[in-house]
């Protein structure tokens, strides 16, 4: 079990992991507030200014799975994996336009989740439940995949075991994460995000300087990678399959690439954890400043994606694309720096996993349990239930890793984007108009969910595109168009929603920000 362990790398890894554990527990005293209040535990009291929000959102959205999966996809298929870069660029204009209005309305009425806003805007608790259910459903496999990323780097350290013993290090990491999240709430990942982001930047900058130097420069890297991709494409054609591998996009990949980028951008900030990070800001100005500055992460993501091409050029060979980057790190760096890189990736799993579990817990407490089971629950009980649910959510994600094939978790995460984009019509349209009917939006949501899931689930795994008149498009975008059409038609039949707690002035900047 430990005979192949890289002790130097493991020692560096444990040191940094211990460091962020201490930070996680100390965070409960940072920006002191009553953690028996849900808005304090789950949103940090809405006291995170531009700098903290910048690190929190960056740590929240650029995860361990991003560092593993995006370059892993580039390693496996080439240029198509680069879709993650344009979609993270498209996100920020949406944030700039949409999220300040949402923050204003939620602050005015004390809403803590996106589903809270839906309930207040449309007065329809079943639409509120649908939004909450979608968020929790899509978040569980997302957390599981953070744990997958962490497990990959633990394996790369040389820890080898079979059966339940192979999951022991991950179980220990989970326990630590669960404890400091329970104690410190959103303050823990917000504080750890400072350490995580600095480490990720050091890792990526070192990688894009040192690895190209060792491989003879970027020109040599692309030449070597092209030969490998071309060989894979030729083998696919010989087997009667599409040549969906290459250093550049094939003609049939262009529309899937474009629509996947657009649809992914529309879906990402519908997730509970993304809304949690946004609503924790001090005000709309902090959100706008971050929408302007966060594209720096997209630059880093582009460099991270290129690691997949470097792995191809470096001769890394594996049938598991998710293992490509850990193998590349072990091959190209000394042991001590490999340990640092693996710690950065593992810590990159802790921050989003914590925020995701908090976002799902807030949503369950506010939009499932309170309206349908215990409407008169106290503020203290809200906070206690959310803390408890954050543990249960993590246990559920851990169960996915322990008892289900990893591929199943990946399939569910791919479906997560298709599901989350179905919230877009209700949430975003609600920020600009009260014309839509809540029941119409609920039926539109159901139509989008069913159609998206049906198109996505292939005979062996989830697929991301569906062909219409001979051209393939991203399934989530097709499904949300259907969702919009159904919602518009039924609203014309049923009329606009009569119940609305909000007023037009609630969406405009009305509080001093800092």
Short mmCIF file of N, CA, C and O in Angstrom, two decimals, residues 74 77-80 82 218-219 221-227 229-230 245-250 253 306 309:
data_model
loop_
_atom_site.label_atom_id
_atom_site.label_comp_id
_atom_site.label_asym_id
_atom_site.label_seq_id
_atom_site.Cartn_x
_atom_site.Cartn_y
_atom_site.Cartn_z
N UNK A 74 -8.48 17.79 -23.31
CA UNK A 74 -7.53 18.19 -24.36
C UNK A 74 -6.58 17.03 -24.69
O UNK A 74 -6.26 16.80 -25.86
N UNK A 77 -8.94 14.41 -26.74
CA UNK A 77 -9.57 14.72 -28.04
C UNK A 77 -8.97 15.94 -28.72
O UNK A 77 -9.30 16.23 -29.87
N UNK A 78 -8.17 16.73 -28.02
CA UNK A 78 -7.58 17.90 -28.66
C UNK A 78 -8.42 19.14 -28.53
O UNK A 78 -8.98 19.43 -27.47
N UNK A 79 -8.55 19.87 -29.62
CA UNK A 79 -9.09 21.23 -29.62
C UNK A 79 -10.49 21.35 -29.02
O UNK A 79 -10.85 22.37 -28.44
N UNK A 80 -11.31 20.32 -29.15
CA UNK A 80 -12.69 20.40 -28.65
C UNK A 80 -12.73 20.67 -27.15
O UNK A 80 -13.63 21.32 -26.65
N UNK A 82 -11.07 22.70 -25.60
CA UNK A 82 -10.81 24.11 -25.34
C UNK A 82 -12.10 24.92 -25.19
O UNK A 82 -12.05 26.12 -24.92
N UNK A 218 7.02 25.64 -27.51
CA UNK A 218 5.63 25.37 -27.88
C UNK A 218 5.53 24.86 -29.32
O UNK A 218 4.65 24.05 -29.63
N UNK A 219 6.39 25.32 -30.20
CA UNK A 219 6.36 24.83 -31.58
C UNK A 219 6.57 23.33 -31.63
O UNK A 219 5.83 22.60 -32.31
N UNK A 221 6.07 21.28 -29.14
CA UNK A 221 4.93 20.63 -28.46
C UNK A 221 3.77 20.42 -29.44
O UNK A 221 3.21 19.32 -29.53
N UNK A 222 3.41 21.47 -30.18
CA UNK A 222 2.28 21.35 -31.10
C UNK A 222 2.58 20.39 -32.24
O UNK A 222 1.70 19.66 -32.69
N UNK A 223 3.81 20.38 -32.71
CA UNK A 223 4.17 19.44 -33.79
C UNK A 223 4.05 17.99 -33.32
O UNK A 223 3.49 17.14 -34.03
N UNK A 224 4.58 17.69 -32.14
CA UNK A 224 4.50 16.33 -31.61
C UNK A 224 3.05 15.93 -31.33
O UNK A 224 2.64 14.81 -31.64
N UNK A 225 2.29 16.88 -30.74
CA UNK A 225 0.89 16.56 -30.42
C UNK A 225 0.08 16.33 -31.68
O UNK A 225 -0.78 15.44 -31.73
N UNK A 226 0.35 17.11 -32.72
CA UNK A 226 -0.39 16.96 -33.98
C UNK A 226 -0.19 15.57 -34.57
O UNK A 226 -1.14 14.95 -35.08
N UNK A 227 1.02 15.06 -34.50
CA UNK A 227 1.29 13.72 -35.02
C UNK A 227 0.46 12.67 -34.27
O UNK A 227 -0.10 11.75 -34.88
N UNK A 229 -2.40 13.21 -32.47
CA UNK A 229 -3.82 13.42 -32.76
C UNK A 229 -4.18 12.90 -34.16
O UNK A 229 -5.23 12.27 -34.35
N UNK A 230 -3.34 13.18 -35.13
CA UNK A 230 -3.61 12.73 -36.50
C UNK A 230 -3.65 11.20 -36.57
O UNK A 230 -4.48 10.62 -37.29
N UNK A 245 -10.88 13.88 -33.20
CA UNK A 245 -9.64 14.17 -32.47
C UNK A 245 -8.75 15.02 -33.35
O UNK A 245 -8.59 14.73 -34.53
N UNK A 246 -8.20 16.10 -32.79
CA UNK A 246 -7.30 16.91 -33.61
C UNK A 246 -6.83 18.14 -32.89
O UNK A 246 -7.43 18.58 -31.89
N UNK A 247 -5.76 18.71 -33.39
CA UNK A 247 -5.21 19.93 -32.81
C UNK A 247 -6.07 21.14 -33.15
O UNK A 247 -6.01 22.17 -32.48
N UNK A 248 -6.87 21.02 -34.21
CA UNK A 248 -7.87 22.04 -34.55
C UNK A 248 -9.23 21.36 -34.67
O UNK A 248 -9.32 20.14 -34.81
N UNK A 249 -10.28 22.16 -34.65
CA UNK A 249 -11.63 21.61 -34.73
C UNK A 249 -11.91 21.04 -36.12
O UNK A 249 -11.56 21.65 -37.13
N UNK A 250 -12.57 19.88 -36.15
CA UNK A 250 -13.09 19.36 -37.41
C UNK A 250 -14.35 20.16 -37.77
O UNK A 250 -15.01 20.72 -36.88
N UNK A 253 -17.42 19.76 -35.73
CA UNK A 253 -17.34 20.12 -34.31
C UNK A 253 -17.61 21.59 -34.05
O UNK A 253 -17.75 21.99 -32.89
N UNK A 306 -3.82 23.86 -21.99
CA UNK A 306 -2.65 23.48 -22.81
C UNK A 306 -1.81 22.39 -22.15
O UNK A 306 -1.02 21.73 -22.83
N UNK A 309 -2.23 19.20 -23.97
CA UNK A 309 -1.43 19.07 -25.19
C UNK A 309 0.02 18.75 -24.83
O UNK A 309 0.69 17.94 -25.49
#
